[in-house]
Amino acid sequence: MSNVLVTGGAGYIGSHACKALKAAGYTPVTYDNLVTGWKDAVKFGPFEQGDLSDRARLDEVFATYQPVAVMHFAALSQVGEAMSEPGRYWRNNVEGSLTLIEAATAAGCLNFVFSSTCATYGEHDNVVLDESTPQEPLNAYGASKRAVENILRDFEAAKGLRHVIFRYFNVAGADPEGEVGEHHRPETHLIPVMLEAIDGTRPALSIHGTDYDTPDGTCIRDYVHVCDLVDAHVLGLKWLTDGKGSRVFNLGTGKGFSVREVIDASRSVTNREVPHSEGPRRAGDATKLVSGSTRAAAELGWEPSRSTMPQMIADAWRWHQNGHYEG
Ligand SMILES: NC(=O)c1ccc[n+]([C@@H]2O[C@H](COP(=O)([O-])OP(=O)(O)OC[C@H]3O[C@@H](n4cnc5c(N)ncnc54)[C@H](O)[C@@H]3O)[C@@H](O)[C@H]2O)c1
């Protein structure tokens, strides 16, 4: 069975990717320092604790497992924190990724799947966001991801590192079988924050800005189910192992939901009120981020099946009520 090195495999998306990889016949080897991840989330293959910046440890892991590919999820990813602590983001996400990329190429592992983000696009009025949209990130998080995309291009030219870059829109939902789910501490993503407000584990959801140029004044985002997202990663891996060239794909559904619309949908899925307050805008947030691309469907054959808003909220709510990690 082929090994795939999954950095960040103890985190939200990486743990779902490990489950999908195992189901597809691969052995996912998680490499994670547990800064935001959970050992309990590593259920589908071996765990190797380590930091992206630790070249010797990475060399050892590449030598032990000889992976056919790297799926690189490990990163810090909170926009608010990136605005106040940009150095942490550049060091962890860019320097860390560079060390990983150097270790992979030195080990002859030349297939690389990278978690990028729609935050690399920044603010574009009335523009459909597809893979050719200029990348003008508004925050250090998006800038750090754009930088890694550029590093990958340089390493392809110099070392033959073929890569698939996925620019995710907002990822939501949880494994319908309840084995893994979203568990960030602190939680900053809208849907789980809303569910915490609903069950009283946090006082109220604060809406960051109600004066945006959108129909109801709140920011608009495109949401994709984590299981659909990781299915695309398995297709991206096959793309590379089939020998196809480096490619960038947006992963979103093309439908935008405002914060108020997500609150309304949560109320109707859970049958509970969503305590919320209205606050000022948060620095670094774009007004609207919605994918305008069908490339992943057309070229990878990606067919999202759980990415409706009620389904994503229902899956997240089930996990929120029944699942959590101890450590
Ligand atoms: N969740 C989203 O909506 C979303 C949207 C766009 C992009 N992304 C990207 O997807 C990836 C996964 O996001 P997530 O929501 O699962 O985050 P997460 O915080 O749950 O997972 C990240 C994992 O990486 C690990 N990690 C971080 N820095 C590390 C380091 N230096 N060395 C080793 N391990 C390290 C953490 O311990 C954690 O387990 C990230 O790269 C993120 O930027 C996420």
Short mmCIF file of C-alpha atoms and ligand atoms in Angstrom, two decimals:
data_model
loop_
_atom_site.label_atom_id
_atom_site.label_comp_id
_atom_site.label_asym_id
_atom_site.label_seq_id
_atom_site.Cartn_x
_atom_site.Cartn_y
_atom_site.Cartn_z
CA MET A 1 0.00 0.00 0.00
CA SER A 2 1.30 3.49 -0.87
CA ASN A 3 2.06 5.92 1.91
CA VAL A 4 1.02 9.56 1.73
CA LEU A 5 2.58 12.05 4.14
CA VAL A 6 -0.23 14.21 5.56
CA THR A 7 1.05 17.28 7.37
CA GLY A 8 -1.62 18.64 9.69
CA GLY A 9 -3.34 15.25 9.74
CA ALA A 10 -4.36 15.83 13.37
CA GLY A 11 -6.36 18.91 12.39
CA TYR A 12 -9.87 19.39 11.09
CA ILE A 13 -9.42 18.96 7.34
CA GLY A 14 -6.29 16.78 7.53
CA SER A 15 -8.07 14.18 9.70
CA HIS A 16 -10.92 13.93 7.18
CA ALA A 17 -8.33 13.63 4.40
CA CYS A 18 -6.70 10.71 6.24
CA LYS A 19 -10.05 8.93 6.39
CA ALA A 20 -10.63 9.50 2.65
CA LEU A 21 -7.09 8.38 1.79
CA LYS A 22 -7.47 5.19 3.79
CA ALA A 23 -10.79 4.49 2.05
CA ALA A 24 -9.02 4.99 -1.30
CA GLY A 25 -6.37 2.39 -0.43
CA TYR A 26 -3.50 4.63 0.77
CA THR A 27 -1.81 4.68 4.16
CA PRO A 28 -1.96 8.25 5.50
CA VAL A 29 1.05 9.10 7.68
CA THR A 30 0.22 12.10 9.85
CA TYR A 31 3.00 14.58 10.57
CA ASP A 32 1.82 17.18 13.08
CA ASN A 33 3.14 19.19 16.04
CA LEU A 34 -0.33 19.36 17.66
CA VAL A 35 -0.21 23.16 17.96
CA THR A 36 -3.90 23.26 17.01
CA GLY A 37 -4.47 19.57 16.26
CA TRP A 38 -5.51 16.56 18.35
CA LYS A 39 -3.80 13.21 18.78
CA ASP A 40 -7.28 11.64 19.14
CA ALA A 41 -8.05 12.74 15.57
CA VAL A 42 -5.29 10.53 14.16
CA LYS A 43 -7.25 7.32 13.54
CA PHE A 44 -6.46 6.11 10.06
CA GLY A 45 -2.70 5.57 9.93
CA PRO A 46 0.57 6.15 11.79
CA PHE A 47 1.30 9.35 13.72
CA GLU A 48 4.69 11.05 13.63
CA GLN A 49 4.89 14.07 15.90
CA GLY A 50 7.10 16.84 14.57
CA ASP A 51 7.30 20.42 13.43
CA LEU A 52 7.50 21.64 9.85
CA SER A 53 10.67 23.52 10.75
CA ASP A 54 12.48 20.37 11.94
CA ARG A 55 14.41 19.26 8.85
CA ALA A 56 16.15 16.33 10.54
CA ARG A 57 12.84 14.93 11.78
CA LEU A 58 11.29 15.37 8.32
CA ASP A 59 14.23 13.59 6.67
CA GLU A 60 13.80 10.69 9.08
CA VAL A 61 10.05 10.44 8.34
CA PHE A 62 10.57 10.59 4.55
CA ALA A 63 13.23 7.86 4.83
CA THR A 64 11.03 5.63 6.98
CA TYR A 65 7.83 5.82 4.93
CA GLN A 66 9.02 6.75 1.41
CA PRO A 67 5.68 8.42 0.63
CA VAL A 68 4.42 8.70 -2.95
CA ALA A 69 3.12 12.19 -2.21
CA VAL A 70 2.75 14.92 0.39
CA MET A 71 -0.60 16.45 1.30
CA HIS A 72 0.29 19.65 3.11
CA PHE A 73 -2.45 20.92 5.42
CA ALA A 74 -0.30 22.07 8.37
CA ALA A 75 -0.59 25.82 8.89
CA LEU A 76 -1.81 28.51 11.22
CA SER A 77 -5.03 29.83 9.72
CA GLN A 78 -6.76 32.49 11.81
CA VAL A 79 -7.18 35.77 9.97
CA GLY A 80 -7.52 37.86 13.17
CA GLU A 81 -4.34 36.41 14.70
CA ALA A 82 -2.49 36.81 11.38
CA MET A 83 -3.27 40.54 11.45
CA SER A 84 -1.79 40.97 14.94
CA GLU A 85 1.03 38.38 14.74
CA PRO A 86 2.17 38.37 11.09
CA GLY A 87 5.65 37.10 11.98
CA ARG A 88 4.21 33.86 13.38
CA TYR A 89 2.36 33.31 10.12
CA TRP A 90 5.32 33.97 7.86
CA ARG A 91 7.58 31.78 10.01
CA ASN A 92 5.20 28.86 10.47
CA ASN A 93 3.42 28.83 7.14
CA VAL A 94 6.13 30.02 4.76
CA GLU A 95 9.43 29.06 6.39
CA GLY A 96 7.85 25.81 7.62
CA SER A 97 6.50 24.95 4.16
CA LEU A 98 9.85 25.76 2.57
CA THR A 99 11.60 23.31 4.91
CA LEU A 100 9.01 20.66 4.09
CA ILE A 101 9.34 21.26 0.33
CA GLU A 102 13.13 21.02 0.54
CA ALA A 103 12.88 17.78 2.52
CA ALA A 104 10.37 16.31 0.03
CA THR A 105 12.45 17.13 -3.03
CA ALA A 106 15.65 15.89 -1.36
CA ALA A 107 13.87 12.60 -0.62
CA GLY A 108 12.67 12.32 -4.24
CA CYS A 109 9.00 12.71 -3.26
CA LEU A 110 7.89 14.91 -6.16
CA ASN A 111 4.06 14.88 -5.88
CA PHE A 112 2.72 17.65 -3.67
CA VAL A 113 -0.86 18.67 -2.82
CA PHE A 114 -1.18 22.03 -1.09
CA SER A 115 -3.99 23.64 0.96
CA SER A 116 -4.26 27.19 -0.22
CA THR A 117 -7.16 29.55 0.26
CA CYS A 118 -9.54 31.98 -1.39
CA ALA A 119 -8.03 34.52 1.05
CA THR A 120 -5.18 34.80 -1.48
CA TYR A 121 -7.58 36.64 -3.83
CA GLY A 122 -8.43 39.56 -1.53
CA GLU A 123 -11.11 42.09 -2.42
CA HIS A 124 -12.45 42.14 -5.98
CA ASP A 125 -15.68 44.03 -6.70
CA ASN A 126 -18.09 42.21 -9.00
CA VAL A 127 -15.42 39.86 -10.25
CA VAL A 128 -15.98 36.14 -10.60
CA LEU A 129 -13.18 34.50 -8.61
CA ASP A 130 -11.56 31.88 -10.77
CA GLU A 131 -8.04 30.53 -10.77
CA SER A 132 -6.78 33.37 -12.99
CA THR A 133 -8.07 36.16 -10.73
CA PRO A 134 -5.12 38.26 -9.48
CA GLN A 135 -4.04 37.30 -5.97
CA GLU A 136 -4.05 40.40 -3.76
CA PRO A 137 -4.47 39.10 -0.20
CA LEU A 138 -5.76 41.46 2.49
CA ASN A 139 -4.06 39.70 5.41
CA ALA A 140 -0.82 37.95 6.38
CA TYR A 141 -2.55 34.57 6.35
CA GLY A 142 -3.51 34.91 2.67
CA ALA A 143 -0.10 36.40 1.89
CA SER A 144 1.65 33.44 3.52
CA LYS A 145 -0.36 31.01 1.38
CA ARG A 146 0.33 32.95 -1.81
CA ALA A 147 4.04 32.86 -0.96
CA VAL A 148 3.97 29.06 -0.64
CA GLU A 149 2.23 28.81 -4.02
CA ASN A 150 5.14 30.77 -5.49
CA ILE A 151 7.71 28.58 -3.75
CA LEU A 152 6.05 25.52 -5.30
CA ARG A 153 6.38 27.04 -8.78
CA ASP A 154 10.09 27.70 -8.25
CA PHE A 155 10.65 24.15 -7.00
CA GLU A 156 8.81 22.73 -9.98
CA ALA A 157 11.09 24.66 -12.34
CA ALA A 158 14.25 23.71 -10.46
CA LYS A 159 13.53 20.26 -9.03
CA GLY A 160 10.53 18.85 -10.92
CA LEU A 161 8.16 19.03 -7.92
CA ARG A 162 4.71 18.64 -9.51
CA HIS A 163 1.91 20.10 -7.44
CA VAL A 164 -1.82 20.54 -7.15
CA ILE A 165 -2.84 23.72 -5.34
CA PHE A 166 -6.35 23.79 -3.92
CA ARG A 167 -7.75 27.21 -3.03
CA TYR A 168 -10.49 26.42 -0.55
CA PHE A 169 -13.44 28.60 0.17
CA ASN A 170 -15.04 28.16 3.64
CA VAL A 171 -14.89 24.58 4.81
CA ALA A 172 -17.75 23.28 6.98
CA GLY A 173 -19.49 20.11 8.18
CA ALA A 174 -18.07 16.92 9.64
CA ASP A 175 -17.66 13.23 8.90
CA PRO A 176 -21.25 11.86 8.75
CA GLU A 177 -20.06 8.71 10.57
CA GLY A 178 -18.92 10.88 13.48
CA GLU A 179 -15.31 9.61 13.60
CA VAL A 180 -13.75 13.06 13.10
CA GLY A 181 -15.00 16.64 13.10
CA GLU A 182 -14.11 20.28 13.58
CA HIS A 183 -12.53 21.16 16.93
CA HIS A 184 -10.53 24.37 16.96
CA ARG A 185 -9.50 26.04 20.22
CA PRO A 186 -10.32 28.89 20.06
CA GLU A 187 -12.98 28.37 17.42
CA THR A 188 -13.30 31.21 14.92
CA HIS A 189 -15.24 29.60 12.06
CA LEU A 190 -18.78 30.83 11.68
CA ILE A 191 -20.78 27.59 11.78
CA PRO A 192 -19.13 25.96 14.84
CA VAL A 193 -19.11 29.33 16.63
CA MET A 194 -22.83 29.58 15.96
CA LEU A 195 -23.42 26.07 17.29
CA GLU A 196 -21.51 26.96 20.48
CA ALA A 197 -23.71 30.04 20.86
CA ILE A 198 -26.83 27.90 20.34
CA ASP A 199 -25.93 25.42 23.09
CA GLY A 200 -24.60 28.10 25.43
CA THR A 201 -20.92 27.06 25.45
CA ARG A 202 -20.18 30.65 24.37
CA PRO A 203 -22.24 33.70 25.22
CA ALA A 204 -23.25 34.92 21.75
CA LEU A 205 -22.03 35.05 18.21
CA SER A 206 -20.69 38.46 17.26
CA ILE A 207 -21.31 39.47 13.64
CA HIS A 208 -18.18 41.23 12.40
CA GLY A 209 -19.66 44.12 10.43
CA THR A 210 -23.19 44.81 9.21
CA ASP A 211 -22.39 47.70 6.86
CA TYR A 212 -20.78 45.82 3.97
CA ASP A 213 -22.01 46.46 0.45
CA THR A 214 -24.13 43.29 0.35
CA PRO A 215 -27.94 42.87 0.35
CA ASP A 216 -28.14 42.45 4.16
CA GLY A 217 -24.90 44.23 5.08
CA THR A 218 -22.99 41.13 6.23
CA CYS A 219 -20.07 39.38 4.51
CA ILE A 220 -20.78 36.69 1.94
CA ARG A 221 -18.87 33.40 1.76
CA ASP A 222 -18.99 30.19 -0.26
CA TYR A 223 -19.16 27.04 1.90
CA VAL A 224 -17.94 23.57 0.96
CA HIS A 225 -18.43 20.34 2.94
CA VAL A 226 -15.19 18.94 4.36
CA CYS A 227 -15.95 15.46 2.95
CA ASP A 228 -16.44 16.86 -0.57
CA LEU A 229 -13.26 18.89 -0.15
CA VAL A 230 -11.13 15.90 0.82
CA ASP A 231 -12.62 13.84 -2.03
CA ALA A 232 -11.13 16.48 -4.34
CA HIS A 233 -7.75 15.88 -2.68
CA VAL A 234 -7.87 12.18 -3.49
CA LEU A 235 -8.67 13.13 -7.10
CA GLY A 236 -5.80 15.64 -7.03
CA LEU A 237 -3.44 12.93 -5.80
CA LYS A 238 -4.54 10.65 -8.65
CA TRP A 239 -4.00 13.55 -11.08
CA LEU A 240 -0.37 13.73 -9.96
CA THR A 241 0.30 9.98 -9.78
CA ASP A 242 -1.18 9.69 -13.30
CA GLY A 243 1.65 12.01 -14.36
CA LYS A 244 -0.43 15.11 -15.13
CA GLY A 245 1.04 18.58 -14.78
CA SER A 246 0.83 21.07 -11.93
CA ARG A 247 -2.55 22.76 -11.64
CA VAL A 248 -4.52 25.16 -9.42
CA PHE A 249 -8.14 24.43 -8.52
CA ASN A 250 -10.69 26.49 -6.59
CA LEU A 251 -12.78 24.36 -4.24
CA GLY A 252 -16.12 26.04 -3.62
CA THR A 253 -19.70 25.53 -4.73
CA GLY A 254 -20.21 28.89 -6.44
CA LYS A 255 -23.05 29.82 -4.05
CA GLY A 256 -22.65 32.67 -1.61
CA PHE A 257 -24.29 32.89 1.83
CA SER A 258 -24.29 35.99 4.02
CA VAL A 259 -23.66 35.68 7.76
CA ARG A 260 -27.33 36.40 8.38
CA GLU A 261 -28.37 33.69 5.92
CA VAL A 262 -26.15 31.15 7.71
CA ILE A 263 -27.74 32.18 11.03
CA ASP A 264 -31.21 31.67 9.55
CA ALA A 265 -30.25 28.25 8.17
CA SER A 266 -28.81 27.20 11.56
CA ARG A 267 -31.99 28.26 13.31
CA SER A 268 -34.07 26.12 11.00
CA VAL A 269 -31.77 23.05 11.08
CA THR A 270 -31.38 23.02 14.88
CA ASN A 271 -34.80 24.45 15.79
CA ARG A 272 -32.99 26.69 18.26
CA GLU A 273 -32.43 30.42 18.49
CA VAL A 274 -28.93 31.70 17.61
CA PRO A 275 -27.91 34.28 20.23
CA HIS A 276 -25.97 36.96 18.37
CA SER A 277 -24.84 40.56 18.57
CA GLU A 278 -23.66 43.00 15.93
CA GLY A 279 -20.10 44.29 16.12
CA PRO A 280 -17.69 46.32 14.01
CA ARG A 281 -15.90 45.03 10.93
CA ARG A 282 -12.82 42.87 11.52
CA ALA A 283 -9.62 43.97 9.82
CA GLY A 284 -8.56 41.71 6.96
CA ASP A 285 -12.04 40.49 5.93
CA ALA A 286 -13.12 40.76 2.27
CA THR A 287 -16.77 41.65 1.51
CA LYS A 288 -17.52 38.66 -0.67
CA LEU A 289 -15.59 35.48 -1.52
CA VAL A 290 -17.45 33.15 -3.85
CA SER A 291 -15.88 30.76 -6.34
CA GLY A 292 -16.68 31.30 -10.00
CA SER A 293 -14.82 28.28 -11.29
CA THR A 294 -15.95 24.90 -12.62
CA ARG A 295 -12.39 23.68 -13.28
CA ALA A 296 -12.34 21.06 -10.49
CA ALA A 297 -15.57 19.54 -11.82
CA ALA A 298 -14.51 19.66 -15.46
CA GLU A 299 -10.92 18.45 -15.08
CA LEU A 300 -10.82 16.36 -11.90
CA GLY A 301 -14.37 15.03 -12.19
CA TRP A 302 -15.14 16.46 -8.73
CA GLU A 303 -18.82 16.14 -7.78
CA PRO A 304 -19.68 17.63 -4.37
CA SER A 305 -22.54 15.68 -2.80
CA ARG A 306 -22.94 17.04 0.75
CA SER A 307 -22.26 20.75 0.24
CA THR A 308 -25.76 22.13 0.76
CA MET A 309 -26.04 24.57 3.67
CA PRO A 310 -28.62 22.48 5.64
CA GLN A 311 -26.51 19.32 5.22
CA MET A 312 -23.29 21.05 6.33
CA ILE A 313 -24.99 22.51 9.40
CA ALA A 314 -26.72 19.20 10.24
CA ASP A 315 -23.41 17.28 10.05
CA ALA A 316 -21.61 19.93 12.11
CA TRP A 317 -24.43 19.96 14.67
CA ARG A 318 -24.34 16.15 15.05
CA TRP A 319 -20.57 16.28 15.64
CA HIS A 320 -20.94 19.24 17.99
CA GLN A 321 -23.43 17.33 20.13
CA ASN A 322 -21.77 13.90 20.13
CA GLY A 323 -18.09 14.17 19.27
CA HIS A 324 -15.06 15.87 20.70
CA TYR A 325 -11.39 15.17 21.35
CA GLU A 326 -9.80 14.89 24.79
CA GLY A 327 -6.27 15.50 23.63
N1 LIG B 1 -10.90 25.47 7.52
C1 LIG B 1 -11.07 26.26 6.45
O1 LIG B 1 -12.18 26.76 6.20
C2 LIG B 1 -9.92 26.53 5.52
C3 LIG B 1 -10.13 27.38 4.42
C4 LIG B 1 -9.07 27.62 3.55
C5 LIG B 1 -7.84 26.99 3.75
N2 LIG B 1 -7.66 26.19 4.85
C6 LIG B 1 -6.35 25.56 5.03
O2 LIG B 1 -6.53 24.18 5.27
C7 LIG B 1 -5.50 23.69 6.13
C8 LIG B 1 -6.11 22.92 7.28
O3 LIG B 1 -6.99 23.79 8.00
P1 LIG B 1 -7.79 23.26 9.29
O4 LIG B 1 -9.04 24.07 9.40
O5 LIG B 1 -7.86 21.79 9.25
O6 LIG B 1 -6.80 23.74 10.43
P2 LIG B 1 -6.36 22.99 11.79
O7 LIG B 1 -5.79 24.04 12.67
O8 LIG B 1 -7.49 22.17 12.32
O9 LIG B 1 -5.23 22.00 11.29
C9 LIG B 1 -3.92 22.41 11.05
C10 LIG B 1 -3.00 21.33 11.60
O10 LIG B 1 -1.64 21.68 11.31
C11 LIG B 1 -0.84 21.46 12.46
N3 LIG B 1 0.32 22.37 12.36
C12 LIG B 1 0.30 23.72 12.28
N4 LIG B 1 1.56 24.20 12.21
C13 LIG B 1 2.39 23.12 12.22
C14 LIG B 1 3.79 22.96 12.18
N5 LIG B 1 4.61 24.01 12.14
N6 LIG B 1 4.30 21.71 12.20
C15 LIG B 1 3.49 20.62 12.26
N7 LIG B 1 2.14 20.71 12.33
C16 LIG B 1 1.60 21.95 12.31
C17 LIG B 1 -1.78 21.74 13.63
O11 LIG B 1 -1.37 21.14 14.85
C18 LIG B 1 -3.10 21.17 13.11
O12 LIG B 1 -3.26 19.80 13.45
C19 LIG B 1 -4.69 24.90 6.55
O13 LIG B 1 -3.55 24.96 5.73
C20 LIG B 1 -5.61 26.06 6.25
O14 LIG B 1 -4.89 27.22 5.97
C21 LIG B 1 -8.66 25.95 5.73
#
